[in-house]
Coordinates of C-alpha atoms and ligand atoms in Angstrom, one line a residue:
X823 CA 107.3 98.8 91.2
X824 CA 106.8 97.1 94.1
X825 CA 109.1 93.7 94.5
X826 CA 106.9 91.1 96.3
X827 CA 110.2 89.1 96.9
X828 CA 112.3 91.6 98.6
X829 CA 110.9 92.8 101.9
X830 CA 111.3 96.0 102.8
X831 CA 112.4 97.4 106.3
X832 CA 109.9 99.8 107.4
X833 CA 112.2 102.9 109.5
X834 CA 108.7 105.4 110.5
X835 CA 112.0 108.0 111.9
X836 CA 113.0 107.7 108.5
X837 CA 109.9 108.0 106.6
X838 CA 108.7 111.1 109.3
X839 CA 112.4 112.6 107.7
X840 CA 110.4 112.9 104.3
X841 CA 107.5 114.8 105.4
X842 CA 108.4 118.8 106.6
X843 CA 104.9 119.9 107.7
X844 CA 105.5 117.2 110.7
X845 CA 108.7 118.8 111.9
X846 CA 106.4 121.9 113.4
X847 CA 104.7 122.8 116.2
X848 CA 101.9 123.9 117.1
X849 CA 100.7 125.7 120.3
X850 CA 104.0 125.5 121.6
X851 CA 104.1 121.9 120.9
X852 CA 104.9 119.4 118.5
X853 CA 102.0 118.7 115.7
X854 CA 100.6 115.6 116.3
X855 CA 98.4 114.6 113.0
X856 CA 95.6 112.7 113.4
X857 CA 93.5 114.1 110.5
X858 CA 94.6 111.7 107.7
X859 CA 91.2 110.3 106.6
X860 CA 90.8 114.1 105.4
X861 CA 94.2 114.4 104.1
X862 CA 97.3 113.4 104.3
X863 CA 101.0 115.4 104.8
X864 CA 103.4 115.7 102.0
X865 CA 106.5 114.3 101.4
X866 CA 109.2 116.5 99.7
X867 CA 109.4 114.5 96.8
X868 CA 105.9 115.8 96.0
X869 CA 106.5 119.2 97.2
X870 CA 109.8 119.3 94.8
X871 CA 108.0 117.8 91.9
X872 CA 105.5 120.7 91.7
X873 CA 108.1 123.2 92.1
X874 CA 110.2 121.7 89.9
X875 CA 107.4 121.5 87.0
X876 CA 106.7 125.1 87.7
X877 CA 110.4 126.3 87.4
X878 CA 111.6 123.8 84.7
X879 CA 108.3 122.8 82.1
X880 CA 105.2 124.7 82.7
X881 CA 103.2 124.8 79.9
X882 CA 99.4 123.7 78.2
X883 CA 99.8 120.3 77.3
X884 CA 98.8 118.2 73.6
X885 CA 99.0 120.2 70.6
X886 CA 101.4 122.2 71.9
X887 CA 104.4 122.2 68.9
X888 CA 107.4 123.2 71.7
X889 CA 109.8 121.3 73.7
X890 CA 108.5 122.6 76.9
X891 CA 105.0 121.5 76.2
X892 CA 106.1 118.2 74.9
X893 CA 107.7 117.4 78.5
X894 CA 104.8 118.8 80.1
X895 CA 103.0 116.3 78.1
X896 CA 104.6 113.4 78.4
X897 CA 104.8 113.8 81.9
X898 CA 100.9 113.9 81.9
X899 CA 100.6 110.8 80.1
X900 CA 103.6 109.0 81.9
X901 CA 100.7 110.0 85.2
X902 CA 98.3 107.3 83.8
X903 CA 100.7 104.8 83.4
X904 CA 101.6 105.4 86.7
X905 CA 98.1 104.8 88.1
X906 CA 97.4 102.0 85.7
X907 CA 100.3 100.1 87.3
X908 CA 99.4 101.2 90.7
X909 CA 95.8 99.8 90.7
X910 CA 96.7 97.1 88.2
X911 CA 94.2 98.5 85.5
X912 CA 94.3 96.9 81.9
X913 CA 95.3 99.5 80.4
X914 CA 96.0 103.5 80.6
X915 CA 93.1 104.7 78.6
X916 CA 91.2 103.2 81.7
X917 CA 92.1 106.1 83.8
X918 CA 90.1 109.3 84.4
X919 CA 91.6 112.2 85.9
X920 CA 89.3 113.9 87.8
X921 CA 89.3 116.9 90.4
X922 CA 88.9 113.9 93.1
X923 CA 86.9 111.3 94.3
X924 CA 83.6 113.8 94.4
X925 CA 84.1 114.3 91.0
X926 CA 84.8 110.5 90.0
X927 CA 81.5 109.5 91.5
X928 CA 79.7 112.3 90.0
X929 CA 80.7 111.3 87.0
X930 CA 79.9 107.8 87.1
X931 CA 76.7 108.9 88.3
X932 CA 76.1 111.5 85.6
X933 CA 77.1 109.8 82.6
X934 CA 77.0 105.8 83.3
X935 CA 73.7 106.5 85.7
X936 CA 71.7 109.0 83.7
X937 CA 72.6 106.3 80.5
X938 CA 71.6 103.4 82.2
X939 CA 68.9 103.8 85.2
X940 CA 65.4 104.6 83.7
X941 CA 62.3 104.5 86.0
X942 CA 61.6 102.1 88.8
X943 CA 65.1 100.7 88.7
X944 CA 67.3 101.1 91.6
X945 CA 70.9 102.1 92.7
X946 CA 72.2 100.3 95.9
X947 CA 75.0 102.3 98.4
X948 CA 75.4 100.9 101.8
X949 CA 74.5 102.9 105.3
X950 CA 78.3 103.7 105.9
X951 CA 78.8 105.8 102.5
X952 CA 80.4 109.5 102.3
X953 CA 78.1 112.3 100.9
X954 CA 80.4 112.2 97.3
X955 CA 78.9 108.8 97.5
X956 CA 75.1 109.4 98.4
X957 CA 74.1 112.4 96.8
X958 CA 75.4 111.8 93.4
X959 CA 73.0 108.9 93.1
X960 CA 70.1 110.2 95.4
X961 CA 70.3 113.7 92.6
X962 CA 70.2 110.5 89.8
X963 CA 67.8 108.8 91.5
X964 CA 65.2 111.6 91.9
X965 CA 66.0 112.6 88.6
X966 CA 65.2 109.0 87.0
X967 CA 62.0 108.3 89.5
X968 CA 64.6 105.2 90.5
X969 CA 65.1 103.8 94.2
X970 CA 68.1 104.6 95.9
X971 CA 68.6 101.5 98.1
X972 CA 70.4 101.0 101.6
X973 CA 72.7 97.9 102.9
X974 CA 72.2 98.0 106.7
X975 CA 75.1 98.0 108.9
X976 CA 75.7 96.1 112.3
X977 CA 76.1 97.7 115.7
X978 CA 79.8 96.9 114.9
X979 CA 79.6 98.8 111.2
X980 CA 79.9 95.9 109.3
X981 CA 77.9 95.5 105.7
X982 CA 75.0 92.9 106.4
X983 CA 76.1 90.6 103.9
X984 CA 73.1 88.4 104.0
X985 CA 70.5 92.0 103.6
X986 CA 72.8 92.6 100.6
X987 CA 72.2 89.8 98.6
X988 CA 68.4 89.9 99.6
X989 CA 68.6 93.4 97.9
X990 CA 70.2 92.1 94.6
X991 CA 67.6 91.8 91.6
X992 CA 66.9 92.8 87.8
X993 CA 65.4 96.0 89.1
X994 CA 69.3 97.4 90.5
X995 CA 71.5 98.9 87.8
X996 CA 74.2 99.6 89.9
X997 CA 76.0 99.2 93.2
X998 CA 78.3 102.0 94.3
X999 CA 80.3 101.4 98.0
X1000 CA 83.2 102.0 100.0
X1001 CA 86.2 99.7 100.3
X1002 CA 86.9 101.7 103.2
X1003 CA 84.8 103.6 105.6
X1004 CA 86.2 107.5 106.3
X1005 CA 84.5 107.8 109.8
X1006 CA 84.8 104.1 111.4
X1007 CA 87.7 102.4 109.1
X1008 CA 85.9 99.5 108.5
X1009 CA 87.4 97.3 105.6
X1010 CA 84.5 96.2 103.3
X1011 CA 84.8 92.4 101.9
X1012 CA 84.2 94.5 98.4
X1013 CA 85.5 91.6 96.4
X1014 CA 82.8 89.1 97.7
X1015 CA 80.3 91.7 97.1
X1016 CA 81.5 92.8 93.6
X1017 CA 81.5 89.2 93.0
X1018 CA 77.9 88.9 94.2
X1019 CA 76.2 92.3 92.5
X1020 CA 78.6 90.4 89.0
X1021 CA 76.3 86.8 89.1
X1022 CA 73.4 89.3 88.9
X1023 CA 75.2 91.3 85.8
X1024 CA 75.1 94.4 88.2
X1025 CA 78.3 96.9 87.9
X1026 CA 79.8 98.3 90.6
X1027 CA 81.8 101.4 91.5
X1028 CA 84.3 101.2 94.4
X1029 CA 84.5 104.2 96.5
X1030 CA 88.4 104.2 97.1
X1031 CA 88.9 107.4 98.8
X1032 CA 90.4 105.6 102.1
X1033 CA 92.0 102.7 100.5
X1034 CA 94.7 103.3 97.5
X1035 CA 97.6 104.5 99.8
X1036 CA 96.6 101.8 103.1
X1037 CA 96.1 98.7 101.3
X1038 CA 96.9 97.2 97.9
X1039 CA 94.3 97.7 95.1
X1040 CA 94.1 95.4 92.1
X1041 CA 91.3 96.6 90.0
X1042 CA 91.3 93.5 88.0
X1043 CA 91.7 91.3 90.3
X1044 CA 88.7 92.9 92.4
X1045 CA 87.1 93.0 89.2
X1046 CA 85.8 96.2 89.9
X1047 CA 83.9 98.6 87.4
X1048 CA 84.5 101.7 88.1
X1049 CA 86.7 102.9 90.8
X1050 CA 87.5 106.1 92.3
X1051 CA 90.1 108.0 94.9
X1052 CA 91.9 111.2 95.3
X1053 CA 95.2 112.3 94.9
X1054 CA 95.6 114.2 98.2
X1055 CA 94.9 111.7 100.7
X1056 CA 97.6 109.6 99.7
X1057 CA 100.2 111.8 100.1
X1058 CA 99.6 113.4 97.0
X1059 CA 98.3 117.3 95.8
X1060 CA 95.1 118.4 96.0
X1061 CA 92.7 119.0 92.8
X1062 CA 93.3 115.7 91.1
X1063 CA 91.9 112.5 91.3
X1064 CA 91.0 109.1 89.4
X1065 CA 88.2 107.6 87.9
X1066 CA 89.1 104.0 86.6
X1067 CA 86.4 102.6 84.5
X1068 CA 86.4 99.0 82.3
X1069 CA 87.2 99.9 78.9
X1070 CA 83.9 98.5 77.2
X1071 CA 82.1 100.4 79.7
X1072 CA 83.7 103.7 78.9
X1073 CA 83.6 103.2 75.5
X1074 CA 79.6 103.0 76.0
X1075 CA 79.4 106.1 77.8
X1076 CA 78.2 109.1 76.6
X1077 CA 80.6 112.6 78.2
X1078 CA 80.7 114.4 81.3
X1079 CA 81.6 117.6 80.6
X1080 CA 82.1 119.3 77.0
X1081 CA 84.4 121.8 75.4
X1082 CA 88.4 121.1 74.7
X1083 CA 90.4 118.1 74.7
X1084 CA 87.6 116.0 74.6
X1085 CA 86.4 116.3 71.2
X1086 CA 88.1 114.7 67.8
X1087 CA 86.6 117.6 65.7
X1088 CA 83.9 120.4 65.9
X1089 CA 82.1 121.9 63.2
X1090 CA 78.9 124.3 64.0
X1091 CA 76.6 121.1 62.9
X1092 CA 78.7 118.4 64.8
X1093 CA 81.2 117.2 67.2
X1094 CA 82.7 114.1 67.7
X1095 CA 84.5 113.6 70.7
X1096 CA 88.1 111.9 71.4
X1097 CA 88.7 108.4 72.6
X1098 CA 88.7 107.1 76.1
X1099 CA 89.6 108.7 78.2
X1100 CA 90.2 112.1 76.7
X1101 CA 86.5 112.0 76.0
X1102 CA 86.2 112.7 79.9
X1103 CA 88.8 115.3 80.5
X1104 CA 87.1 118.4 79.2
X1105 CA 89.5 122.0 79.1
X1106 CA 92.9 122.4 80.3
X1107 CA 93.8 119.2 82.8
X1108 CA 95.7 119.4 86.4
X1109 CA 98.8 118.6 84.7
X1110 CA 100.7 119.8 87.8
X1111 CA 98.8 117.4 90.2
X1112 CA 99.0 114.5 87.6
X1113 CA 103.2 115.1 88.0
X1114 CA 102.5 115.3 92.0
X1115 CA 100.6 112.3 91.6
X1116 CA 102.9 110.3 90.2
X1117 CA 105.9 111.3 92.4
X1118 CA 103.3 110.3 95.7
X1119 CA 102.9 106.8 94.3
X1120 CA 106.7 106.5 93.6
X1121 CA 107.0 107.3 97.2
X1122 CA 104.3 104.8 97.9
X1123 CA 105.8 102.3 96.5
X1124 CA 109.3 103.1 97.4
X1125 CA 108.0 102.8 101.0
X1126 CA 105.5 99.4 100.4
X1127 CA 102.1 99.0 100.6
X1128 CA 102.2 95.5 102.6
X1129 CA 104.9 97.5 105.1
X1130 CA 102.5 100.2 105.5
X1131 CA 99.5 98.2 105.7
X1132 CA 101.5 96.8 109.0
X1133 CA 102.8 99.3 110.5
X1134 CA 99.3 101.5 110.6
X1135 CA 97.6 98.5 111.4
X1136 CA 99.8 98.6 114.3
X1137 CA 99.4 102.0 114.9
X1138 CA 95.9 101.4 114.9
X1139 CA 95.7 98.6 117.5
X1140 CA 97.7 100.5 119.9
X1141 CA 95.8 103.1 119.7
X1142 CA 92.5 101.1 120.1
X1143 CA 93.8 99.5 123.0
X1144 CA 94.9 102.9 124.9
X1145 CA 91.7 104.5 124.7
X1146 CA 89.6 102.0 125.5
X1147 CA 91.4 102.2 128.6
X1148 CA 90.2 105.7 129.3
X1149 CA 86.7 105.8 131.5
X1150 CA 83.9 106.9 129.2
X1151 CA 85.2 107.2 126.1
X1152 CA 82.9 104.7 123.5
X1153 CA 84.7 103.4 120.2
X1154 CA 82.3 104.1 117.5
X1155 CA 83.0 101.4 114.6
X1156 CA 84.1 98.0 116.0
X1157 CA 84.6 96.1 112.7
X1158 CA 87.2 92.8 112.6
X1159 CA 88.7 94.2 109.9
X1160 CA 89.7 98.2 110.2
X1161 CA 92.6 100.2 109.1
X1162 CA 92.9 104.2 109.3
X1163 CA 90.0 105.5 111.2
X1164 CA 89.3 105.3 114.9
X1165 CA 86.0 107.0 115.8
X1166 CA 85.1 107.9 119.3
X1167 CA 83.1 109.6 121.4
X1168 CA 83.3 110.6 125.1
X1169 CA 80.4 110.3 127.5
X1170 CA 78.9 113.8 128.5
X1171 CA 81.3 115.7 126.2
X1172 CA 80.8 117.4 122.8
X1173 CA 83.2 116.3 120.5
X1174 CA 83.8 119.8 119.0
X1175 CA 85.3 120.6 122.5
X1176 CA 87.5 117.7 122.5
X1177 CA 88.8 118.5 119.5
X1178 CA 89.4 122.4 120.3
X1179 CA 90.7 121.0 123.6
X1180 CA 93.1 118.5 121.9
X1181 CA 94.9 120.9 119.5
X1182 CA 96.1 122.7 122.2
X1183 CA 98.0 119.9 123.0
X1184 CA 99.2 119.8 119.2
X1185 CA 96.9 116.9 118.5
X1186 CA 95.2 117.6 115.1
X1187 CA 91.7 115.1 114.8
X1188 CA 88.5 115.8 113.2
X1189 CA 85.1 116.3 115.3
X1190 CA 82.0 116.2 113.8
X1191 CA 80.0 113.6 111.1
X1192 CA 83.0 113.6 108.7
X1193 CA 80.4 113.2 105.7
X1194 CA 78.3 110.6 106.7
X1195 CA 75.1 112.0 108.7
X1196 CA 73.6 108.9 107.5
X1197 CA 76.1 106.6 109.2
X1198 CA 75.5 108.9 112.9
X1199 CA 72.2 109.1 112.9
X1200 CA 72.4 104.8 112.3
X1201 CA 74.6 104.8 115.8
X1202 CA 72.1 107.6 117.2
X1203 CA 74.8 110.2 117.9
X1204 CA 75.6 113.2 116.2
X1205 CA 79.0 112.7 115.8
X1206 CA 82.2 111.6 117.1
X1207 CA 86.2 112.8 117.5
X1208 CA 88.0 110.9 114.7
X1209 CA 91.8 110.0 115.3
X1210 CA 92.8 108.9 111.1
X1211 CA 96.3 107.6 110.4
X1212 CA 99.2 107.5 108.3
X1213 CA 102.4 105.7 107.6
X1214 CA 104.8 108.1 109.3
X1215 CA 102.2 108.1 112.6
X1216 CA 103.8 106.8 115.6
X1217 CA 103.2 104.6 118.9
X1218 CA 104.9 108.2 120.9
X1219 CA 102.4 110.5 119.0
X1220 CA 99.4 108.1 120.4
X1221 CA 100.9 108.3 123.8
X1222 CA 100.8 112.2 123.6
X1223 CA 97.0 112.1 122.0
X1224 CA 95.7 109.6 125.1
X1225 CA 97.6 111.8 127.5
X1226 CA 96.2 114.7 125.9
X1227 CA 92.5 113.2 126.1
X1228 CA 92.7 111.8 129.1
X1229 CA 94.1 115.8 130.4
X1230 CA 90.8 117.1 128.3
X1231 CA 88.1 115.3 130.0
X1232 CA 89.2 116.3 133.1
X1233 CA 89.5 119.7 132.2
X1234 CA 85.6 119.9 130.5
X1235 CA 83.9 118.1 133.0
Ligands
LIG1127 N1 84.7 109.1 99.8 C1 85.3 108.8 100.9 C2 85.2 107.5 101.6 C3 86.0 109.9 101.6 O1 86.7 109.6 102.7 C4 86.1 111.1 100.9 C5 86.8 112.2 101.6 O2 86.9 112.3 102.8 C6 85.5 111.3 99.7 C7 84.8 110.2 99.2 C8 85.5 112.6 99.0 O3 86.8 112.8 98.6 P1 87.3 114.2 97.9 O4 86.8 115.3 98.9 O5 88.7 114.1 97.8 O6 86.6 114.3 96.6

């Protein structure tokens, strides 16, 4: 548990200790990574916990009569307590485990949406949204003969609050949007606009992918219906992820996938399925990446969101403020409030080739649309060079990436 009294001294040197994978090199140098928004490093408390599972309790969980098993259960069950504490969720049976946040949304969108939007209604998603967040409802919208709806951005990549509300009547059945945007790291106000889509009795679904491990979530407090993230960008494995959904809502909704663990009983003329939120999980769960899940949010929390809310916002600025420095290079995403992403492009360049040119300095980013075509083709480019950060990230590591940029223009033009 975080303790909101005590505040903790952030030590990145120490933290950067924790995380092996950062200790190498690459090309002959050290690895510099930038690619956080896509996933993040591993600290050995994670890597441990799998191994250890593996060599000390691996076995198929529930049911299973054997001491082994009952460990491997409990530790699965002790995961959702874990993540009910850490997004401040009512209760356990709130939380889904999923393959990730693709699967969250696709669930939402499979069983809540295929329940609940009928023909002629519509689905809002804002301009700025990842593909796990478009298609899912455009495949539900087709499907239905519904409207799949757009919030405009600014030039800055901010929502358009005031086009928002405009779009807010009887006809929407849900609203599904990112707290955080992957490619230009802009902070969405989601509680004002959960808050506005809730005096219109509209639910909404919080894409979390980019927010759980940079800022502090409260569900409730958010009042959010449904929200969704993945393990492995905050510092967890990959494979498992979360769906929270209200527990009236879940209740309601009919299941995603069939077959074990989700059912109560089967006979050849009926099933009926388990409670919430077994009635989700279908065959044999990610136990080990429930156990690496919770060991990545005891090292969140060991660490402090507010601490490392700070120092990457620091990390950020600094950053900002170096390249802007740098002739022709073009922020892409200039929102007030940002954290993790900083989005660029260079004038005359490809990104692709910056990036190629950039890891052979040991600077790891990501080129390209990072998932959101719809979001480039709103700034008219095809995509940018994307430096994402994490907590262990340093002010020396953004010295070597400008140094290495500024060395990789003049080397492709
Ligand atoms: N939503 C956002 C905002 C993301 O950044 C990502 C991944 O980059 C996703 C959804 C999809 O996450 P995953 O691939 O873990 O399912």
């Amino acid at each position: 548990m975080e303790t909101a009294l005590v505040k903790k001294i952030f030590d990145v040197d120490q933290v950067r200790k924790d995380f092996p994978i950062l200790s190498r090199e690459v090309n002959g140098k050290p690895l510099v990574y930038f690619d956080n928004a896509a996933t993040s490093q591993k600290p050995l408390s994670v890597i441990n916990a799998l191994d250890n599972y593996y060599k000390t309790c691996n076995s198929n969980i529930h049911r299973g009569v054997y001491l082994i098993s009952a460990e491997a259960s409990e530790a699965y069950d002790k995961a959702k307590d874990k993540v009910k504490e850490f997004i401040g969720a009512k209760d356990s049976s709130e939380i889904i485990f999923t393959r990730g946040t693709t699967e969250a949304i696709n669930l939402a969108a499979y069983s809540y949406g295929r329940q609940s939007v009928t023909e002629g209604d519509e689905v809002i998603i804002s301009t700025m949204e990842h593909h796990s967040n478009i298609v899912p409802w455009q495949v539900l919208c087709d499907e239905k003969k519904a409207k799949l709806k757009i919030i405009p951005i600014t030039d800055s990549g901010e929502i358009i609050m005031d086009e928002y509300k405009k779009m807010l009547n009887e006809k929407v059945k849900l609203v599904s949007i990112c707290h955080i945007s992957n490619s230009i790291g802009t902070i969405n106000p989601v509680k004002e606009i959960i808050k506005l889509a809730h005096e219109k009795n509209i639910p909404i679904l919080v894409d979390g992918a980019q927010a759980v491990h940079h800022t502090k979530v409260d569900v409730q407090s958010l009042d959010a219906d449904f929200y969704a993230f993945s393990a492995h960008k905050m510092y967890g494995p990959m494979g498992i992820g979360v769906l929270y959904g209200k527990a009236e809502l879940l209740e309601q909704m009919p299941p995603y996938q069939t077959g074990g663990d989700m059912i109560s009983s089967v006979s050849f003329e009926k099933t009926d399925y388990n409670e919430i939120p077994m009635k989700f999980e279908a065959g044999t769960p990610n136990v080990e990446g429930a156990i690496g899940l919770t060991e990545a949010i005891d090292y969140i929390n060991s660490i402090g969101r507010d601490q490392i809310h700070e120092h990457e916002k620091e990390i950020l600025e600094y950053a900002t403020e170096e390249i802007e420095q740098i002739e022709s290079v073009k922020i892409i995403g200039t929102a007030r409030n940002k954290t993790g992403s900083l989005s660029f492009i260079v004038e005359g360049l490809s990104a692709l080739d910056i990036g190629i040119m950039l890891d052979t300095f040991g600077v790891a980013v990501r080129t390209g649309h990072h998932c959101t075509e719809p979001l480039m083709r709103r700034f008219k480019i095809p995509g940018t060079v994307r430096a994402s950060f994490a907590m262990y990230n340093t002010k020396e590591e953004i010295d070597v990436f400008t140094s290495a940029l500024r060395k990789s223009i003049n080397i492709l033009k």
